[in-house]
Amino acid sequence: MTAPIAAIILAAGKGTRMKSDTHKVLHPLAGRPMLLHLIDSVAALDPARTIVVVGAGREQVEAAVGPHGADTVHQAEQLGTGHAVRMAEDTLAGFEGDVLILYGDVPLVSTATMRRMLERLHGADAPAAVVLGFRPFDPGAYGRVIADGQGHIVKMVEFKDASAEERAETLCNSGLMAVRAKDLFALLAQVTNANAAGEYYLPDIVMLAAGEGRHSAVIETDAHEVTGVNSRGELALLEAEWQHARRARAMADGATLVAPETVWFAYDTKIGRDVLIEPNVVFGPGVEIADRVVVHAFSHIEGATIATGASVGPYARLRPGTVLGEGAKVGNFVETKKAVLGPGAKANHLTYLGDAEVGAGANIGAGTITCNYDGYFKYGTKIGEGAFIGSNTALVAPVAIGAGAIVGAGAVVTRDVEADALCLTRAEQVAKPGWAARFRAMAIAKKAAAK
């Protein structure tokens, strides 16, 4: 394909069935708004323009797609898919290439399928348009595609306007199309709303082209790829399908999932070989895991990079900015945020490390916290290589613990500790013989006198 490419993504619908203040296409799938899944797939084609047609809730959609280089056009009235596509006509004035028409609530269309559509558009028989068809388990109210043995479209008809014989056809219209720009808007100008819904249907351009003696073609894809989302229930079903496929890919690539159905991935999770993932682990966006890492049960990891041989959990929470070096360990009920642990460093129990740098081989005792926030600003803590931080220690940032230093249990450290020093901040222990027995006797007598 040598022709430039433009994509028009329809996202003007109100999405009332979602019953949400968040625009339908911005609801997350695998930790990412549905619309951005689609924009990312389009971006792999290096399009000249990506245009999102917005309507209700336009401010939300415009803010979401702006950073990704997409333009937006406004469809003030929702008068059908044909009308929606026409909203992009002025923006594409002078564009001489191919146009992909996509839907913001159909997020999983792959780049490969988009390429197939464009390649078919440039087939030897030069179809006027290419329609992406599919065969769902239940064709229901989808529009039907009637095609001959060569994939040439004989007729396309919306379900509301279809005869009983046409409704018996199982090949359905996904709504996705590829059309040359010069053909697209010329044909759309001829579309009328003389149908049961009183709308301007995009698929009508196929039959209008046929009236001019030009055929269109249909290619098929799996129903899963063109699954649309109109409700939270449908979103949950699509999420389940996506997760099922992602788990299978993780295992095929060499990871062990002890209970696959309980592991939840994000859209960009990267996992190496011989990684062991125990049950009930959740990956948020931005996680990269190297080879031979163990993630124990009930851990939540987001925005973290984990090096070879490291161990996480159980019941650990790694927040964005966490980096675990080779062989590092973060154990049960440990939370990290913007914390870098060097190779072999350990924080095995009941610890919070925020805005911290922990040197190689350092040991963080149970109950240790970095006091990184004063209510207004964040401050950093540095712990040197081989340092030993005793249990129940509070490191009040900004503070640095030198390499090889030892901080005694129960310390509240407010000043830097030099390398190889011992830091003790608790008061000297005092024992008073017999004091507890005398106290009890006095208290018992006082209580008896009060009766």
Short mmCIF file of C-alpha atoms in Angstrom, two decimals:
data_model
loop_
_atom_site.label_atom_id
_atom_site.label_comp_id
_atom_site.label_asym_id
_atom_site.label_seq_id
_atom_site.Cartn_x
_atom_site.Cartn_y
_atom_site.Cartn_z
CA MET A 1 0.00 0.00 0.00
CA THR A 2 1.39 3.36 -1.02
CA ALA A 3 -1.66 5.59 -0.65
CA PRO A 4 -1.77 7.79 2.45
CA ILE A 5 -4.19 6.68 5.14
CA ALA A 6 -6.71 8.58 7.23
CA ALA A 7 -8.86 7.12 9.99
CA ILE A 8 -12.27 8.39 11.04
CA ILE A 9 -13.31 7.07 14.43
CA LEU A 10 -16.95 7.54 15.39
CA ALA A 11 -17.38 8.43 19.06
CA ALA A 12 -20.32 10.82 19.17
CA GLY A 13 -22.90 8.55 20.77
CA LYS A 14 -24.22 9.34 24.23
CA GLY A 15 -23.71 5.84 25.57
CA THR A 16 -26.74 6.11 27.83
CA ARG A 17 -26.76 2.38 28.62
CA MET A 18 -23.46 2.77 30.48
CA LYS A 19 -25.26 5.01 33.00
CA SER A 20 -22.06 6.91 33.63
CA ASP A 21 -20.69 10.44 33.76
CA THR A 22 -17.64 9.08 31.93
CA HIS A 23 -17.98 8.93 28.16
CA LYS A 24 -18.58 5.38 26.95
CA VAL A 25 -15.43 5.15 24.82
CA LEU A 26 -13.27 6.25 27.76
CA HIS A 27 -14.24 3.37 30.02
CA PRO A 28 -11.12 1.26 30.55
CA LEU A 29 -10.40 -2.12 29.05
CA ALA A 30 -7.31 -3.79 30.55
CA GLY A 31 -6.43 -0.52 32.25
CA ARG A 32 -6.72 1.69 29.17
CA PRO A 33 -9.65 3.65 27.71
CA MET A 34 -11.28 1.72 24.88
CA LEU A 35 -10.77 4.55 22.42
CA LEU A 36 -7.02 4.66 23.07
CA HIS A 37 -6.71 0.94 22.29
CA LEU A 38 -8.09 1.73 18.84
CA ILE A 39 -5.98 4.86 18.32
CA ASP A 40 -2.86 2.87 19.18
CA SER A 41 -3.73 0.21 16.60
CA VAL A 42 -4.33 2.90 13.98
CA ALA A 43 -1.05 4.62 14.84
CA ALA A 44 0.86 1.50 13.74
CA LEU A 45 -0.30 2.27 10.17
CA ASP A 46 1.37 5.71 10.33
CA PRO A 47 -1.80 7.54 9.23
CA ALA A 48 -1.68 11.01 7.76
CA ARG A 49 -4.73 11.97 9.83
CA THR A 50 -6.73 10.44 12.66
CA ILE A 51 -10.08 12.13 13.21
CA VAL A 52 -12.43 11.38 16.07
CA VAL A 53 -16.06 12.39 15.62
CA VAL A 54 -17.34 13.66 18.97
CA GLY A 55 -20.75 14.65 20.26
CA ALA A 56 -22.11 14.31 23.77
CA GLY A 57 -19.33 14.58 26.35
CA ARG A 58 -17.01 15.96 23.70
CA GLU A 59 -14.76 17.72 26.23
CA GLN A 60 -13.78 14.40 27.81
CA VAL A 61 -12.98 12.77 24.49
CA GLU A 62 -11.08 15.78 23.16
CA ALA A 63 -8.90 15.86 26.28
CA ALA A 64 -8.20 12.12 25.99
CA VAL A 65 -7.21 12.01 22.31
CA GLY A 66 -5.39 15.33 22.04
CA PRO A 67 -2.08 14.03 23.44
CA HIS A 68 -2.17 11.19 20.90
CA GLY A 69 -2.19 13.45 17.86
CA ALA A 70 -5.82 12.90 16.87
CA ASP A 71 -8.07 15.67 15.60
CA THR A 72 -11.72 15.96 16.58
CA VAL A 73 -14.81 17.13 14.71
CA HIS A 74 -18.20 17.77 16.28
CA GLN A 75 -21.44 16.04 15.35
CA ALA A 76 -23.99 18.23 17.10
CA GLU A 77 -26.93 16.00 16.16
CA GLN A 78 -26.68 12.23 15.98
CA LEU A 79 -28.38 11.56 12.64
CA GLY A 80 -26.75 8.25 11.81
CA THR A 81 -23.37 6.84 10.89
CA GLY A 82 -23.35 8.33 7.40
CA HIS A 83 -23.99 11.77 8.83
CA ALA A 84 -21.24 11.25 11.42
CA VAL A 85 -18.63 10.42 8.79
CA ARG A 86 -19.60 13.49 6.77
CA MET A 87 -18.56 15.63 9.74
CA ALA A 88 -14.95 14.86 8.82
CA GLU A 89 -15.29 15.99 5.21
CA ASP A 90 -13.97 19.52 5.70
CA THR A 91 -11.05 18.30 7.79
CA LEU A 92 -10.08 15.90 5.01
CA ALA A 93 -10.49 18.45 2.23
CA GLY A 94 -7.78 17.83 -0.36
CA PHE A 95 -6.86 14.44 1.10
CA GLU A 96 -6.25 11.88 -1.65
CA GLY A 97 -5.84 8.55 0.03
CA ASP A 98 -7.66 5.75 1.78
CA VAL A 99 -10.05 6.23 4.67
CA LEU A 100 -10.66 3.71 7.41
CA ILE A 101 -13.96 4.11 9.24
CA LEU A 102 -13.85 2.74 12.79
CA TYR A 103 -15.89 2.89 15.98
CA GLY A 104 -14.64 4.06 19.36
CA ASP A 105 -16.68 1.44 21.19
CA VAL A 106 -15.22 -1.39 19.07
CA PRO A 107 -11.73 -1.25 20.59
CA LEU A 108 -9.99 -4.50 19.68
CA VAL A 109 -9.72 -4.25 15.91
CA SER A 110 -6.12 -5.15 15.16
CA THR A 111 -3.69 -3.31 12.93
CA ALA A 112 -3.40 -6.50 10.87
CA THR A 113 -7.12 -6.49 10.12
CA MET A 114 -7.00 -2.82 9.17
CA ARG A 115 -4.17 -3.64 6.75
CA ARG A 116 -6.21 -6.47 5.24
CA MET A 117 -9.07 -4.06 4.60
CA LEU A 118 -6.77 -1.59 2.87
CA GLU A 119 -5.06 -4.29 0.83
CA ARG A 120 -8.44 -5.57 -0.36
CA LEU A 121 -9.38 -2.02 -1.33
CA HIS A 122 -6.40 -2.07 -3.69
CA GLY A 123 -7.15 -5.52 -5.08
CA ALA A 124 -7.06 -6.19 -8.81
CA ASP A 125 -10.85 -5.78 -9.02
CA ALA A 126 -10.64 -2.30 -7.38
CA PRO A 127 -13.75 -2.42 -5.15
CA ALA A 128 -15.44 0.87 -4.35
CA ALA A 129 -15.52 -0.01 -0.66
CA VAL A 130 -14.43 -2.81 1.63
CA VAL A 131 -16.69 -3.88 4.46
CA LEU A 132 -15.50 -5.86 7.47
CA GLY A 133 -17.93 -8.69 8.13
CA PHE A 134 -18.22 -11.28 10.89
CA ARG A 135 -20.40 -14.20 11.90
CA PRO A 136 -21.56 -13.86 15.51
CA PHE A 137 -23.01 -16.72 17.53
CA ASP A 138 -26.28 -14.78 17.59
CA PRO A 139 -26.68 -12.44 14.59
CA GLY A 140 -29.53 -10.68 16.40
CA ALA A 141 -30.16 -7.16 15.18
CA TYR A 142 -26.94 -6.68 13.22
CA GLY A 143 -27.15 -5.45 9.66
CA ARG A 144 -26.69 -8.25 7.12
CA VAL A 145 -24.22 -8.58 4.23
CA ILE A 146 -25.36 -10.61 1.23
CA ALA A 147 -22.30 -11.59 -0.83
CA ASP A 148 -21.47 -13.89 -3.73
CA GLY A 149 -18.77 -16.57 -3.81
CA GLN A 150 -16.05 -14.03 -4.67
CA GLY A 151 -16.86 -11.84 -1.67
CA HIS A 152 -18.53 -9.21 -3.82
CA ILE A 153 -21.43 -7.60 -2.00
CA VAL A 154 -24.81 -8.17 -3.59
CA LYS A 155 -26.74 -6.28 -0.93
CA MET A 156 -26.33 -4.73 2.50
CA VAL A 157 -29.37 -4.17 4.65
CA GLU A 158 -30.04 -2.96 8.17
CA PHE A 159 -31.90 -5.45 10.35
CA LYS A 160 -34.89 -3.13 10.71
CA ASP A 161 -35.28 -3.03 6.94
CA ALA A 162 -34.40 -6.67 6.20
CA SER A 163 -36.79 -9.33 4.97
CA ALA A 164 -37.12 -12.66 6.76
CA GLU A 165 -34.90 -14.27 4.11
CA GLU A 166 -32.24 -11.58 4.53
CA ARG A 167 -32.35 -11.92 8.30
CA ALA A 168 -31.51 -15.59 7.89
CA GLU A 169 -28.09 -14.62 6.52
CA THR A 170 -25.34 -15.07 9.18
CA LEU A 171 -22.74 -12.71 7.68
CA CYS A 172 -23.11 -9.45 9.57
CA ASN A 173 -21.84 -5.94 9.07
CA SER A 174 -19.40 -4.73 11.72
CA GLY A 175 -19.79 -1.17 10.47
CA LEU A 176 -16.06 -0.88 9.74
CA MET A 177 -15.15 0.11 6.21
CA ALA A 178 -12.28 1.14 3.98
CA VAL A 179 -13.04 3.58 1.17
CA ARG A 180 -11.01 5.92 -1.02
CA ALA A 181 -11.53 9.50 0.11
CA LYS A 182 -12.56 10.62 -3.39
CA ASP A 183 -15.33 8.01 -3.41
CA LEU A 184 -16.39 8.26 0.22
CA PHE A 185 -17.74 11.79 0.37
CA ALA A 186 -19.16 11.75 -3.16
CA LEU A 187 -21.23 8.69 -2.23
CA LEU A 188 -22.19 10.04 1.20
CA ALA A 189 -23.64 13.13 -0.46
CA GLN A 190 -26.21 10.85 -2.12
CA VAL A 191 -27.29 9.02 1.06
CA THR A 192 -30.83 9.74 2.24
CA ASN A 193 -32.68 8.96 5.46
CA ALA A 194 -35.56 7.14 3.76
CA ASN A 195 -35.50 4.13 6.10
CA ALA A 196 -37.23 2.77 9.19
CA ALA A 197 -35.01 4.74 11.59
CA GLY A 198 -34.96 7.99 9.62
CA GLU A 199 -31.14 8.03 9.75
CA TYR A 200 -28.34 8.45 7.24
CA TYR A 201 -26.76 5.01 7.06
CA LEU A 202 -23.09 4.68 6.13
CA PRO A 203 -23.59 1.20 4.57
CA ASP A 204 -25.90 2.76 1.96
CA ILE A 205 -22.81 3.88 0.04
CA VAL A 206 -22.26 0.26 -1.00
CA MET A 207 -25.55 0.05 -2.87
CA LEU A 208 -25.12 3.57 -4.24
CA ALA A 209 -21.79 2.50 -5.71
CA ALA A 210 -23.49 -0.58 -7.15
CA GLY A 211 -25.99 1.71 -8.83
CA GLU A 212 -23.04 3.33 -10.57
CA GLY A 213 -21.84 -0.06 -11.77
CA ARG A 214 -19.12 -0.50 -9.12
CA HIS A 215 -18.97 -3.43 -6.77
CA SER A 216 -17.83 -3.52 -3.15
CA ALA A 217 -16.18 -6.36 -1.27
CA VAL A 218 -16.49 -7.93 2.16
CA ILE A 219 -13.73 -9.59 4.15
CA GLU A 220 -14.35 -11.49 7.35
CA THR A 221 -12.83 -11.46 10.82
CA ASP A 222 -13.50 -13.19 14.11
CA ALA A 223 -16.51 -11.88 16.01
CA HIS A 224 -14.37 -11.22 19.09
CA GLU A 225 -12.32 -8.62 17.23
CA VAL A 226 -15.35 -6.50 16.37
CA THR A 227 -17.23 -6.87 19.64
CA GLY A 228 -18.83 -3.56 20.54
CA VAL A 229 -19.51 -2.21 24.02
CA ASN A 230 -22.78 -0.51 24.92
CA SER A 231 -23.16 -1.39 28.59
CA ARG A 232 -21.07 -2.21 31.63
CA GLY A 233 -22.10 -5.84 31.28
CA GLU A 234 -20.78 -5.98 27.71
CA LEU A 235 -17.58 -4.27 28.84
CA ALA A 236 -17.10 -6.89 31.55
CA LEU A 237 -17.59 -9.68 29.02
CA LEU A 238 -15.06 -8.14 26.65
CA GLU A 239 -12.61 -7.68 29.53
CA ALA A 240 -13.01 -11.35 30.41
CA GLU A 241 -12.31 -12.38 26.81
CA TRP A 242 -9.28 -10.09 26.61
CA GLN A 243 -7.87 -11.41 29.88
CA HIS A 244 -8.41 -15.02 28.82
CA ALA A 245 -6.42 -14.45 25.62
CA ARG A 246 -3.67 -12.53 27.44
CA ARG A 247 -3.23 -15.26 30.05
CA ALA A 248 -2.91 -17.85 27.32
CA ARG A 249 -0.26 -15.75 25.60
CA ALA A 250 1.69 -15.30 28.85
CA MET A 251 1.81 -19.06 29.37
CA ALA A 252 2.68 -19.73 25.74
CA ASP A 253 5.59 -17.29 26.12
CA GLY A 254 7.01 -19.19 29.08
CA ALA A 255 5.37 -17.87 32.26
CA THR A 256 3.68 -20.12 34.81
CA LEU A 257 0.27 -18.98 36.07
CA VAL A 258 -0.76 -21.20 38.96
CA ALA A 259 -4.41 -20.16 38.73
CA PRO A 260 -4.71 -18.33 35.39
CA GLU A 261 -8.30 -17.21 35.86
CA THR A 262 -7.30 -15.16 38.94
CA VAL A 263 -4.48 -13.18 37.30
CA TRP A 264 -5.38 -9.84 35.71
CA PHE A 265 -3.10 -8.13 33.22
CA ALA A 266 -2.98 -4.58 31.90
CA TYR A 267 -2.82 -3.74 28.22
CA ASP A 268 0.96 -3.19 28.35
CA THR A 269 2.17 -5.78 30.88
CA LYS A 270 5.51 -7.29 29.85
CA ILE A 271 6.58 -10.63 31.33
CA GLY A 272 9.77 -12.61 30.80
CA ARG A 273 10.38 -16.35 30.74
CA ASP A 274 10.18 -18.70 33.71
CA VAL A 275 8.20 -16.16 35.69
CA LEU A 276 5.99 -17.73 38.35
CA ILE A 277 2.73 -15.91 39.12
CA GLU A 278 0.69 -17.24 42.01
CA PRO A 279 -3.09 -16.77 42.40
CA ASN A 280 -4.90 -13.44 42.72
CA VAL A 281 -2.29 -11.12 41.26
CA VAL A 282 -3.30 -7.85 39.59
CA PHE A 283 -1.09 -5.93 37.18
CA GLY A 284 -1.87 -2.28 36.57
CA PRO A 285 -0.43 -0.35 33.62
CA GLY A 286 3.30 0.10 33.19
CA VAL A 287 4.69 -3.18 34.55
CA GLU A 288 7.78 -4.87 33.12
CA ILE A 289 8.99 -8.14 34.61
CA ALA A 290 12.24 -9.86 33.66
CA ASP A 291 13.01 -13.59 33.68
CA ARG A 292 12.74 -15.90 36.70
CA VAL A 293 10.75 -13.50 38.86
CA VAL A 294 8.31 -14.89 41.43
CA VAL A 295 5.14 -12.94 42.15
CA HIS A 296 3.43 -14.44 45.16
CA ALA A 297 -0.32 -14.45 45.76
CA PHE A 298 -2.50 -11.40 46.35
CA SER A 299 0.03 -8.86 45.09
CA HIS A 300 -0.85 -5.66 43.20
CA ILE A 301 1.78 -4.22 40.86
CA GLU A 302 1.54 -1.01 38.85
CA GLY A 303 4.14 1.14 37.11
CA ALA A 304 6.99 -1.07 38.30
CA THR A 305 10.09 -2.60 36.74
CA ILE A 306 11.27 -5.89 38.24
CA ALA A 307 14.66 -7.38 37.38
CA THR A 308 15.71 -11.00 36.96
CA GLY A 309 15.27 -13.29 39.96
CA ALA A 310 13.42 -10.81 42.14
CA SER A 311 10.59 -11.89 44.45
CA VAL A 312 7.38 -10.02 45.26
CA GLY A 313 4.78 -10.71 47.93
CA PRO A 314 2.58 -12.29 49.01
CA TYR A 315 0.26 -9.37 49.74
CA ALA A 316 2.68 -6.77 48.37
CA ARG A 317 1.74 -3.53 46.68
CA LEU A 318 4.18 -2.01 44.22
CA ARG A 319 3.12 1.44 43.07
CA PRO A 320 4.39 3.55 40.15
CA GLY A 321 8.09 4.33 40.12
CA THR A 322 9.12 1.13 41.86
CA VAL A 323 12.24 -0.57 40.54
CA LEU A 324 13.46 -3.87 41.96
CA GLY A 325 17.02 -4.85 41.14
CA GLU A 326 18.23 -8.35 40.36
CA GLY A 327 17.40 -10.74 43.19
CA ALA A 328 15.70 -8.08 45.29
CA LYS A 329 12.86 -9.11 47.59
CA VAL A 330 9.71 -7.31 48.63
CA GLY A 331 7.66 -9.43 51.01
CA ASN A 332 4.27 -9.62 52.67
CA PHE A 333 2.41 -6.40 53.43
CA VAL A 334 5.15 -4.22 51.96
CA GLU A 335 4.19 -1.14 49.95
CA THR A 336 6.57 0.74 47.69
CA LYS A 337 6.12 3.96 45.75
CA LYS A 338 8.84 5.62 43.65
CA ALA A 339 11.31 3.35 45.39
CA VAL A 340 14.43 1.81 43.84
CA LEU A 341 15.83 -1.31 45.49
CA GLY A 342 19.29 -2.35 44.37
CA PRO A 343 20.34 -5.94 43.60
CA GLY A 344 19.75 -8.26 46.51
CA ALA A 345 18.09 -5.64 48.69
CA LYS A 346 15.33 -6.94 50.95
CA ALA A 347 12.19 -5.53 52.55
CA ASN A 348 10.47 -8.67 53.71
CA HIS A 349 7.71 -7.58 56.08
CA LEU A 350 5.26 -4.81 56.94
CA THR A 351 7.16 -1.91 55.43
CA TYR A 352 6.47 1.30 53.49
CA LEU A 353 9.18 2.64 51.18
CA GLY A 354 8.27 5.85 49.39
CA ASP A 355 10.61 8.18 47.47
CA ALA A 356 13.50 5.95 48.50
CA GLU A 357 16.75 4.60 47.12
CA VAL A 358 17.91 1.36 48.73
CA GLY A 359 21.40 0.17 47.96
CA ALA A 360 22.42 -3.33 46.93
CA GLY A 361 22.24 -5.92 49.68
CA ALA A 362 20.58 -3.62 52.19
CA ASN A 363 18.09 -5.16 54.63
CA ILE A 364 14.98 -3.29 55.70
CA GLY A 365 13.50 -4.60 58.94
CA ALA A 366 9.83 -5.28 59.61
CA GLY A 367 7.72 -2.25 60.36
CA THR A 368 10.14 0.25 58.80
CA ILE A 369 8.68 3.30 57.09
CA THR A 370 10.11 6.21 55.17
CA CYS A 371 8.36 9.36 56.38
CA ASN A 372 8.43 11.04 52.99
CA TYR A 373 5.57 13.57 53.23
CA ASP A 374 5.14 16.54 55.57
CA GLY A 375 1.63 17.37 54.40
CA TYR A 376 2.88 19.66 51.65
CA PHE A 377 6.01 18.27 50.00
CA LYS A 378 7.68 14.91 49.33
CA TYR A 379 11.25 14.16 50.38
CA GLY A 380 13.69 11.39 49.59
CA THR A 381 15.45 8.75 51.67
CA LYS A 382 18.75 7.13 50.67
CA ILE A 383 19.92 3.86 52.19
CA GLY A 384 23.42 2.75 51.28
CA GLU A 385 24.66 -0.63 50.13
CA GLY A 386 24.71 -3.29 52.79
CA ALA A 387 22.98 -1.12 55.37
CA PHE A 388 20.81 -2.81 58.01
CA ILE A 389 17.66 -1.03 59.17
CA GLY A 390 16.22 -2.49 62.36
CA SER A 391 12.55 -3.27 62.85
CA ASN A 392 10.01 -0.57 63.60
CA THR A 393 12.26 2.24 62.34
CA ALA A 394 10.99 5.57 61.07
CA LEU A 395 13.28 7.30 58.59
CA VAL A 396 12.22 10.95 58.53
CA ALA A 397 13.09 12.32 55.10
CA PRO A 398 15.15 13.93 53.81
CA VAL A 399 17.69 11.58 55.31
CA ALA A 400 20.57 9.35 54.17
CA ILE A 401 21.87 6.17 55.76
CA GLY A 402 25.44 5.38 54.78
CA ALA A 403 26.68 2.14 53.29
CA GLY A 404 27.11 -0.61 55.84
CA ALA A 405 25.45 1.40 58.63
CA ILE A 406 23.22 -0.27 61.21
CA VAL A 407 20.10 1.43 62.56
CA GLY A 408 18.85 -0.10 65.80
CA ALA A 409 15.26 -1.29 66.12
CA GLY A 410 12.69 1.29 67.11
CA ALA A 411 14.79 4.25 65.93
CA VAL A 412 13.36 7.53 64.68
CA VAL A 413 16.10 8.81 62.38
CA THR A 414 16.02 12.53 61.59
CA ARG A 415 19.68 13.13 60.66
CA ASP A 416 22.06 11.47 58.23
CA VAL A 417 23.96 8.40 59.44
CA GLU A 418 27.53 7.96 58.23
CA ALA A 419 28.79 4.77 56.61
CA ASP A 420 29.42 1.81 58.93
CA ALA A 421 28.03 3.68 61.95
CA LEU A 422 25.55 2.38 64.51
CA CYS A 423 22.52 4.62 65.00
CA LEU A 424 20.47 4.35 68.20
CA THR A 425 17.75 6.85 69.09
CA ARG A 426 15.61 5.09 71.70
CA ALA A 427 15.94 5.93 75.41
CA GLU A 428 18.05 3.68 77.63
CA GLN A 429 16.04 0.77 79.05
CA VAL A 430 15.35 1.04 82.80
CA ALA A 431 14.00 -1.80 85.01
CA LYS A 432 12.62 -1.12 88.54
CA PRO A 433 12.46 -4.33 90.59
CA GLY A 434 9.16 -4.99 92.36
CA TRP A 435 7.46 -1.94 90.93
CA ALA A 436 4.74 -3.88 89.07
CA ALA A 437 3.77 -5.92 92.16
CA ARG A 438 3.51 -2.77 94.32
CA PHE A 439 1.41 -1.07 91.64
CA ARG A 440 -1.03 -3.96 91.45
CA ALA A 441 -1.45 -4.09 95.22
CA MET A 442 -2.08 -0.37 95.42
CA ALA A 443 -4.60 -0.46 92.59
CA ILE A 444 -6.51 -3.41 94.09
CA ALA A 445 -6.74 -1.66 97.45
CA LYS A 446 -7.93 1.56 95.83
CA LYS A 447 -10.63 -0.26 93.88
CA ALA A 448 -11.83 -2.10 97.03
CA ALA A 449 -12.08 1.16 98.96
CA ALA A 450 -14.22 2.65 96.22
CA LYS A 451 -16.98 0.02 96.60
#
